[in-house]
PDB file of C-alpha atoms in Angstrom:
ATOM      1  CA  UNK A  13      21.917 -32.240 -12.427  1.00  0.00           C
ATOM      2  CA  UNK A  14      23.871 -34.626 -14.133  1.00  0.00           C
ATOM      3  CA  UNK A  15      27.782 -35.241 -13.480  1.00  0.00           C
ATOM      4  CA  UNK A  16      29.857 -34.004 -16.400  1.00  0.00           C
ATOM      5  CA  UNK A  17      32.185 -36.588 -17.487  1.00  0.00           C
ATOM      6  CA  UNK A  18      35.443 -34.710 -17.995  1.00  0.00           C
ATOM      7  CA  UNK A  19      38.749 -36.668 -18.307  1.00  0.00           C
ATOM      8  CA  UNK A  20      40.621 -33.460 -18.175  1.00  0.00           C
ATOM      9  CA  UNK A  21      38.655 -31.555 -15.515  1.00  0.00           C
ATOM     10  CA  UNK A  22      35.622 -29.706 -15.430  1.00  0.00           C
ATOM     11  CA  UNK A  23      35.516 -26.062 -15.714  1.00  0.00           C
ATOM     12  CA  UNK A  24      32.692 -22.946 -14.625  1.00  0.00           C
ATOM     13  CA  UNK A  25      32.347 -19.300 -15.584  1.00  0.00           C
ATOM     14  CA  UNK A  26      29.779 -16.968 -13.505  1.00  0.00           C
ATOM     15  CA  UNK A  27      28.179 -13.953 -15.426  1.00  0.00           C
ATOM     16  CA  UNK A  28      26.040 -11.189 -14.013  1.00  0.00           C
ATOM     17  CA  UNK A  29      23.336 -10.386 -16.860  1.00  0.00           C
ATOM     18  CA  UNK A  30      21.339  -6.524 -17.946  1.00  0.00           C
ATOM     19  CA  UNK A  31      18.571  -8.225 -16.227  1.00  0.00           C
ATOM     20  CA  UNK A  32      20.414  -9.118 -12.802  1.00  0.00           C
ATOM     21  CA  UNK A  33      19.922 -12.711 -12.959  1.00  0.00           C
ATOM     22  CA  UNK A  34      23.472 -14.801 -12.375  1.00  0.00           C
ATOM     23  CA  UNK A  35      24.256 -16.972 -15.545  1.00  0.00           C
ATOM     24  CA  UNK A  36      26.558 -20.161 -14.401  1.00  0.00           C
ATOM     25  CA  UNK A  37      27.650 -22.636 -17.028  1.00  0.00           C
ATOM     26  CA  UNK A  38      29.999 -26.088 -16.692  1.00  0.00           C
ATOM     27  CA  UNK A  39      31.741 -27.618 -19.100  1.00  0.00           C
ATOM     28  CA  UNK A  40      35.104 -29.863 -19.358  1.00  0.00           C
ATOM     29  CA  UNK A  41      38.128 -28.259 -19.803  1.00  0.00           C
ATOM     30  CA  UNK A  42      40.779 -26.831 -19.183  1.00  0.00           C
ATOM     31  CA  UNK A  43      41.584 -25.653 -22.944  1.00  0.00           C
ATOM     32  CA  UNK A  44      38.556 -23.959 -24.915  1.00  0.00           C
ATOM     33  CA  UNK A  45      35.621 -25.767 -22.844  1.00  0.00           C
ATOM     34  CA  UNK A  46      32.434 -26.218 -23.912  1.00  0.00           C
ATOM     35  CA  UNK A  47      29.986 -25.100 -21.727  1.00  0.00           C
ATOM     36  CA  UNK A  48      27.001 -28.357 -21.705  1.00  0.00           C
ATOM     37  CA  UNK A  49      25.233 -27.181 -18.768  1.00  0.00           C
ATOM     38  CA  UNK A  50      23.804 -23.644 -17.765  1.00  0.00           C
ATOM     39  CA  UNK A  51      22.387 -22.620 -14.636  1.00  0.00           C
ATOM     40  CA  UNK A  52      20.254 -19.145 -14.168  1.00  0.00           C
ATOM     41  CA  UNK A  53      20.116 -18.322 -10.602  1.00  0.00           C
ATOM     42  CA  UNK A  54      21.096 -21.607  -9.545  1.00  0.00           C
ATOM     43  CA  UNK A  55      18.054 -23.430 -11.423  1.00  0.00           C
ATOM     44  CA  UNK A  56      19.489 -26.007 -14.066  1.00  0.00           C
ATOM     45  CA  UNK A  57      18.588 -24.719 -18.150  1.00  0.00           C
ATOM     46  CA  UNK A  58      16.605 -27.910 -19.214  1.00  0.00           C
ATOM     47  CA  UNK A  59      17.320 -29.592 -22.884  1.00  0.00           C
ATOM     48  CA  UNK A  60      14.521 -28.798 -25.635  1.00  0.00           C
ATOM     49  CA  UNK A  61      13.514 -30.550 -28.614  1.00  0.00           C
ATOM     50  CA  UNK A  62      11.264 -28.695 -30.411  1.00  0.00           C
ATOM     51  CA  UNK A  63       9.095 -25.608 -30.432  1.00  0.00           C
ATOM     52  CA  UNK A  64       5.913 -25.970 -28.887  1.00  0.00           C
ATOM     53  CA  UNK A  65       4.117 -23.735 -27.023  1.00  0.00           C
ATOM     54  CA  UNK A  66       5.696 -25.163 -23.505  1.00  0.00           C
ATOM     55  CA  UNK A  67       9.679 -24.900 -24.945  1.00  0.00           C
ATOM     56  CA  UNK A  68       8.495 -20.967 -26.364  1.00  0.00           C
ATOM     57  CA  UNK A  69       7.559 -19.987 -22.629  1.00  0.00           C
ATOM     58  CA  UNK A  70      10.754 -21.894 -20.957  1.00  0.00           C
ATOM     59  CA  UNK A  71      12.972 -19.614 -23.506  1.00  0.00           C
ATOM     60  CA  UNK A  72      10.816 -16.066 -23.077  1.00  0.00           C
ATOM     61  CA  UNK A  73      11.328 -16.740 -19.653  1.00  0.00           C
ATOM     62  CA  UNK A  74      14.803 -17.305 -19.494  1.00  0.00           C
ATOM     63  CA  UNK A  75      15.760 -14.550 -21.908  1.00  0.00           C
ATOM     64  CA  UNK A  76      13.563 -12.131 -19.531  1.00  0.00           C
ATOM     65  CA  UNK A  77      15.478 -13.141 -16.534  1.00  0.00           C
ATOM     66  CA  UNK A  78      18.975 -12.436 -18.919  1.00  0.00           C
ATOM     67  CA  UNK A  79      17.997  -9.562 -20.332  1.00  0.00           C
ATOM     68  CA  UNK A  80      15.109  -8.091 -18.931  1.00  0.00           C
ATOM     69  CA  UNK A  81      11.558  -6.979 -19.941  1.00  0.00           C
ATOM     70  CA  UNK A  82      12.444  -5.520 -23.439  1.00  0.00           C
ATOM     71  CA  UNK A  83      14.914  -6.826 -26.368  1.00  0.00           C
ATOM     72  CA  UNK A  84      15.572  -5.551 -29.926  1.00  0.00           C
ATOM     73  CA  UNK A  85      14.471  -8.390 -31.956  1.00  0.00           C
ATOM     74  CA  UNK A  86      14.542 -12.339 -31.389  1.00  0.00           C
ATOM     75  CA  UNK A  87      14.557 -15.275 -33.434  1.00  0.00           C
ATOM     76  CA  UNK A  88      13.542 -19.011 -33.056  1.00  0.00           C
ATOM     77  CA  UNK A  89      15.395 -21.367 -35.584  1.00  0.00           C
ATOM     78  CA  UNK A  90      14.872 -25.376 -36.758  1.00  0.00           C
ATOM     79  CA  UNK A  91      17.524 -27.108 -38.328  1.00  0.00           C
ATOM     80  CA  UNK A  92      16.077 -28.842 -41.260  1.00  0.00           C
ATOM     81  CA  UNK A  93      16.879 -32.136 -40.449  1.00  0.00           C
ATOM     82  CA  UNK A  94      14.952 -31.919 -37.406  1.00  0.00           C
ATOM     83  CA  UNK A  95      18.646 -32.100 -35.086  1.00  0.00           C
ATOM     84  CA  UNK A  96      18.344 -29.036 -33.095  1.00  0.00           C
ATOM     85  CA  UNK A  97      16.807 -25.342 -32.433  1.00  0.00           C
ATOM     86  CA  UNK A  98      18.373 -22.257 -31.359  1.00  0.00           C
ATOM     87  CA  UNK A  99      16.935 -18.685 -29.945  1.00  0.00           C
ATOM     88  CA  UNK A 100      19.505 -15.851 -30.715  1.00  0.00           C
ATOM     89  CA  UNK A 101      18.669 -12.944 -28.832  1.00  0.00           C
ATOM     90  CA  UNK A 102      19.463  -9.190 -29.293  1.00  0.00           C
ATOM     91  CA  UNK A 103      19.056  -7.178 -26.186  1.00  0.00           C
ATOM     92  CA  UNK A 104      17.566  -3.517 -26.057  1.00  0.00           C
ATOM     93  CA  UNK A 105      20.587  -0.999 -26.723  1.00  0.00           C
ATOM     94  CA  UNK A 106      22.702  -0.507 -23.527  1.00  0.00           C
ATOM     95  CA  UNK A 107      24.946   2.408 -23.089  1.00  0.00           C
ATOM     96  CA  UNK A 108      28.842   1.554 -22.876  1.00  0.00           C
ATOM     97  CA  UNK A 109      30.662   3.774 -20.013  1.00  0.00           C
ATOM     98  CA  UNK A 110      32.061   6.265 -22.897  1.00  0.00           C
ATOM     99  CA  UNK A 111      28.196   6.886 -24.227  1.00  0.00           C
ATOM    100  CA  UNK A 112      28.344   4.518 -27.029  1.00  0.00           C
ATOM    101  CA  UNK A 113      25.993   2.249 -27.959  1.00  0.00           C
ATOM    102  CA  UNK A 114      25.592  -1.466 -28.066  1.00  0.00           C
ATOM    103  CA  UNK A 115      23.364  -4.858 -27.630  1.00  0.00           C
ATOM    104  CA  UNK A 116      23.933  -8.043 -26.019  1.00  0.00           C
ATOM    105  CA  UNK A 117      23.712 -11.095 -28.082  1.00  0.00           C
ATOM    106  CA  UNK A 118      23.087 -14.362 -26.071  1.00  0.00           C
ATOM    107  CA  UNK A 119      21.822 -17.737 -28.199  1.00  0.00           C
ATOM    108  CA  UNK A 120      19.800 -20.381 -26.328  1.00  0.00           C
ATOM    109  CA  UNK A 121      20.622 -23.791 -28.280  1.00  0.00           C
ATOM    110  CA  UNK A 122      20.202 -27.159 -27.984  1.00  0.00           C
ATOM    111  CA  UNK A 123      21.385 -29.237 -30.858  1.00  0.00           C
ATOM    112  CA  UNK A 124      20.979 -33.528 -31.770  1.00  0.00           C
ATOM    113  CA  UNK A 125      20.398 -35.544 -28.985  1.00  0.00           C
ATOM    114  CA  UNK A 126      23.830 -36.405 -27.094  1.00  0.00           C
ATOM    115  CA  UNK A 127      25.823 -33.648 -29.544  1.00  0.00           C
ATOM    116  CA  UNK A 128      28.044 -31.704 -27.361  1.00  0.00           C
ATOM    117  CA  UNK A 129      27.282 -27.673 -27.716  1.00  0.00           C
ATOM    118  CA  UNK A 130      26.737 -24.711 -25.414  1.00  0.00           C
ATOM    119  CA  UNK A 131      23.163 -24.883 -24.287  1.00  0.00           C
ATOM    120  CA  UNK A 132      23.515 -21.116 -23.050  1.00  0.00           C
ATOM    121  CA  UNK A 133      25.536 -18.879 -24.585  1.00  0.00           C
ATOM    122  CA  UNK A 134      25.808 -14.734 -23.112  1.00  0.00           C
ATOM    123  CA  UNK A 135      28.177 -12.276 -25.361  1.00  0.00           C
ATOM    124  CA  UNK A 136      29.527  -9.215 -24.465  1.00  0.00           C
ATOM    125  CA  UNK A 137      27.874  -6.012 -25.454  1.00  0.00           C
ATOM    126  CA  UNK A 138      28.462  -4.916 -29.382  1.00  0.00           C
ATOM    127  CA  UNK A 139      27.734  -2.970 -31.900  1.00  0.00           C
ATOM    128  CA  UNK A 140      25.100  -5.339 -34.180  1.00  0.00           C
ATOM    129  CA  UNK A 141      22.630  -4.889 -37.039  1.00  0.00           C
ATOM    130  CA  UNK A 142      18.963  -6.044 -36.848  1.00  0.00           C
ATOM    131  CA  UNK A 143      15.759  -5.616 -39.034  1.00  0.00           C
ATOM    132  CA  UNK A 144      13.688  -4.497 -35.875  1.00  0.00           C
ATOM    133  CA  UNK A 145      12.928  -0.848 -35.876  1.00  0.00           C
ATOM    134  CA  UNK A 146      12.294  -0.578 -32.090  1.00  0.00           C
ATOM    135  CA  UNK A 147      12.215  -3.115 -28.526  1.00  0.00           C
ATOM    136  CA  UNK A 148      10.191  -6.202 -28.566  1.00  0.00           C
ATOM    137  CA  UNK A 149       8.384  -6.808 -25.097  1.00  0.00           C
ATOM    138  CA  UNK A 150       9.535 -10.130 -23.539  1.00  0.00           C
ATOM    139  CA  UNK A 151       6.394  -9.729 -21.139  1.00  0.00           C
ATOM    140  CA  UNK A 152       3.472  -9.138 -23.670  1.00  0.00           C
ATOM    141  CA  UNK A 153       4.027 -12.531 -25.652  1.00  0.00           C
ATOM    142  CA  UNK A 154       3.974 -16.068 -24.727  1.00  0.00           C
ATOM    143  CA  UNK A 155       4.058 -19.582 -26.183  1.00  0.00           C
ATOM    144  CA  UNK A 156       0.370 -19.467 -27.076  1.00  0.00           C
ATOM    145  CA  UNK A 157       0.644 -16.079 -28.503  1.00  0.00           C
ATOM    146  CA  UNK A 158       3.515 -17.210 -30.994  1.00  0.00           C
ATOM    147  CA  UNK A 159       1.681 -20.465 -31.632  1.00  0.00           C
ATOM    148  CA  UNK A 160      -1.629 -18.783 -32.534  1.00  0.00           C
ATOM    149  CA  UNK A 161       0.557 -16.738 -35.163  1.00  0.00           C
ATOM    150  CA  UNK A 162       1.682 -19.611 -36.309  1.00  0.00           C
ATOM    151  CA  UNK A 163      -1.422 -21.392 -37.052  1.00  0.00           C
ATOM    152  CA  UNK A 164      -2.563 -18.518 -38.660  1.00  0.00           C
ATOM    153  CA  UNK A 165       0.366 -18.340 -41.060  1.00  0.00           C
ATOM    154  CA  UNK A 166      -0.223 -21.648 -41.950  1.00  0.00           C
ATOM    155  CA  UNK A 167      -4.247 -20.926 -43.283  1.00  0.00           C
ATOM    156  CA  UNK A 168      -3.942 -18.049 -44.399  1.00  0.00           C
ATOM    157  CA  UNK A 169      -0.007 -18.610 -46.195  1.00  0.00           C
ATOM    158  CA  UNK A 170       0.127 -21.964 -46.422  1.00  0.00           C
ATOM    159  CA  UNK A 171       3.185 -22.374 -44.757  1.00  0.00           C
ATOM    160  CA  UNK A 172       3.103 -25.649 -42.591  1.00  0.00           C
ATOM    161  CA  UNK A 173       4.600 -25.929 -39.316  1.00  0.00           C
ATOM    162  CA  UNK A 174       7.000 -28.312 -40.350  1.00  0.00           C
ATOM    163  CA  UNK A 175       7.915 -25.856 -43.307  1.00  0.00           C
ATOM    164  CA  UNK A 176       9.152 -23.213 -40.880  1.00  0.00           C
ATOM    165  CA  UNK A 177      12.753 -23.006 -40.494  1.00  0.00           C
ATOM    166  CA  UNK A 178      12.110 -19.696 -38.692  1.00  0.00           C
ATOM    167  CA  UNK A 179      10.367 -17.353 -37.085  1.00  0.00           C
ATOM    168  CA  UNK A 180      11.571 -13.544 -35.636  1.00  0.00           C
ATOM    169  CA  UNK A 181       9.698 -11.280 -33.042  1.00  0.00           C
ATOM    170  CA  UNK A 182      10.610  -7.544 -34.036  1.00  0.00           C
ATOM    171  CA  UNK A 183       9.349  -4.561 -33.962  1.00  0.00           C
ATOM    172  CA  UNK A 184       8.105  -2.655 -37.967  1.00  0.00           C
ATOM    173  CA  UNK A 185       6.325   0.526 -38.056  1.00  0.00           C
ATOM    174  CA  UNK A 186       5.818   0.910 -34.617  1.00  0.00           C
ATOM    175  CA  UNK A 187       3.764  -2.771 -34.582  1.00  0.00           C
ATOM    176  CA  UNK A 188       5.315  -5.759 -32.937  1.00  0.00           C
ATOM    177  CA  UNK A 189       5.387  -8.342 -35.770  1.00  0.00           C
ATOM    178  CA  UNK A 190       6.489 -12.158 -36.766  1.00  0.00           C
ATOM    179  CA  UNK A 191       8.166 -12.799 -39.791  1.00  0.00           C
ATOM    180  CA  UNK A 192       8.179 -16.074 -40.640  1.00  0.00           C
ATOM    181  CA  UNK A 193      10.616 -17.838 -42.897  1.00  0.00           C
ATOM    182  CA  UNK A 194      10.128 -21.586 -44.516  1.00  0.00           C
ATOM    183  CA  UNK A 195      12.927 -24.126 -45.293  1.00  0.00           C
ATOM    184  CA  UNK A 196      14.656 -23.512 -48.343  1.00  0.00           C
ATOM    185  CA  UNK A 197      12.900 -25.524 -50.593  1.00  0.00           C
ATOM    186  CA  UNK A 198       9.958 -26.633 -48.286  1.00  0.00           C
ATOM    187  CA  UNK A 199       7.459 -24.556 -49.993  1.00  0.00           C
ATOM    188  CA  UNK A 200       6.400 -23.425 -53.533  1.00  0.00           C
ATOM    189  CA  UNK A 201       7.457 -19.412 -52.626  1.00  0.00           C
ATOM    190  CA  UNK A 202      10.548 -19.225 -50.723  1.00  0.00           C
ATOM    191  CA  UNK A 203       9.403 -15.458 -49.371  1.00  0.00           C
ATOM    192  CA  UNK A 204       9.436 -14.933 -45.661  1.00  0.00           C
ATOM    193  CA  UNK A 205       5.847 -13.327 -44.134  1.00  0.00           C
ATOM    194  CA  UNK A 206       5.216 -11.144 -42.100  1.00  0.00           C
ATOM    195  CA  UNK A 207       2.279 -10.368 -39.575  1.00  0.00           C
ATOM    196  CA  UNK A 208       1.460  -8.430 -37.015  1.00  0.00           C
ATOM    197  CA  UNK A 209       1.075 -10.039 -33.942  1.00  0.00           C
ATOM    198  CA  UNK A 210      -1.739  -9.538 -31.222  1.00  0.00           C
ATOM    199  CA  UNK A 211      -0.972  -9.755 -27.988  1.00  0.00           C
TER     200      UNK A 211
END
């Protein structure tokens, strides 16, 4: 681990995640810190750059120990410019203590090299909207899987890989699918696709 350099101090916050791992994260402080580094169960969240099929399994894994085996939808984004990717996550629904219910969002995120931002970021549990009809399973897909659904958008679509600003595991008509969305402008149709994905 690398030694935060904080003028003013550094800070830590300790969460306790749906899925019973312990979420750490360090950042400088002391007023509205931003949290650079994120531990899960003591083992250090490592930067990614891009998403291949090795960055894919380092986030499915994480997001398993967070949330569990099951979430409601979850999305991998590309900035355009090629400066960062994200994972926002949507948990399954989880019962608040007067019966109502709710999801947790957390974001995995790495932006430009040496650009400040919260690598790991765990919200509370909320009331949220998402386009999955059902739980995704965290344990039935991998890098490879998402990566062989990729090439196959791009032969049979003709969306190129480094068209794709996007691309959401969720759940339609009972079917775990991908839906697919390319850079505004990056292809001739602008229309996100959608496949089902084997697994």
């Amino acid at each position: 681990m690398d030694a935060l350099d904080c003028p003013d101090g550094a800070v830590g916050r300790s969460t306790a995640t749906i899925g019973g791992a312990i979420l750490q994260s360090a950042g400088c402080g002391p007023f509205d810190p931003l949290f650079e580094q994120a531990f899960i169960d003591g083992d250090e969240v490592p930067r990614l750059e891009t998403w291949d099929v090795a960055a894919i399994d380092t986030v499915l894994s994480e997001l398993r120990a967070i949330h569990g085996a099951e979430a409601t939808e979850i999305e991998f984004t590309a900035a355009a410019d090629g400066e960062g990717i994200s994972a926002p996550l949507l948990s399954a629904p989880q019962t608040r203590p007067d019966g109502s219910a709710c999801v947790v969002r957390s974001t995995r995120r790495d932006g430009a090299p040496g650009a400040p931002h919260e690598i790991l970021e765990h919200g509370l549990c909320e009331q949220s909207s998402s386009l999955s009809e059902g739980p995704v399973s965290l344990e039935r897909v991998s890098g490879s899987t998402l990566d062989t659904a990729l090439d196959l958008v791009e032969q049979e679509h003709g969306i190129p890989r480094d068209a794709v600003g996007s691309f959401r595991l969720m759940t339609k008509g009972g079917t775990q699918r991908l839906q697919i969305t390319p850079f505004p402008g990056a292809t001739d149709d602008p229309s996100s696709v959608d496949i089902p994905l084997t697994v």
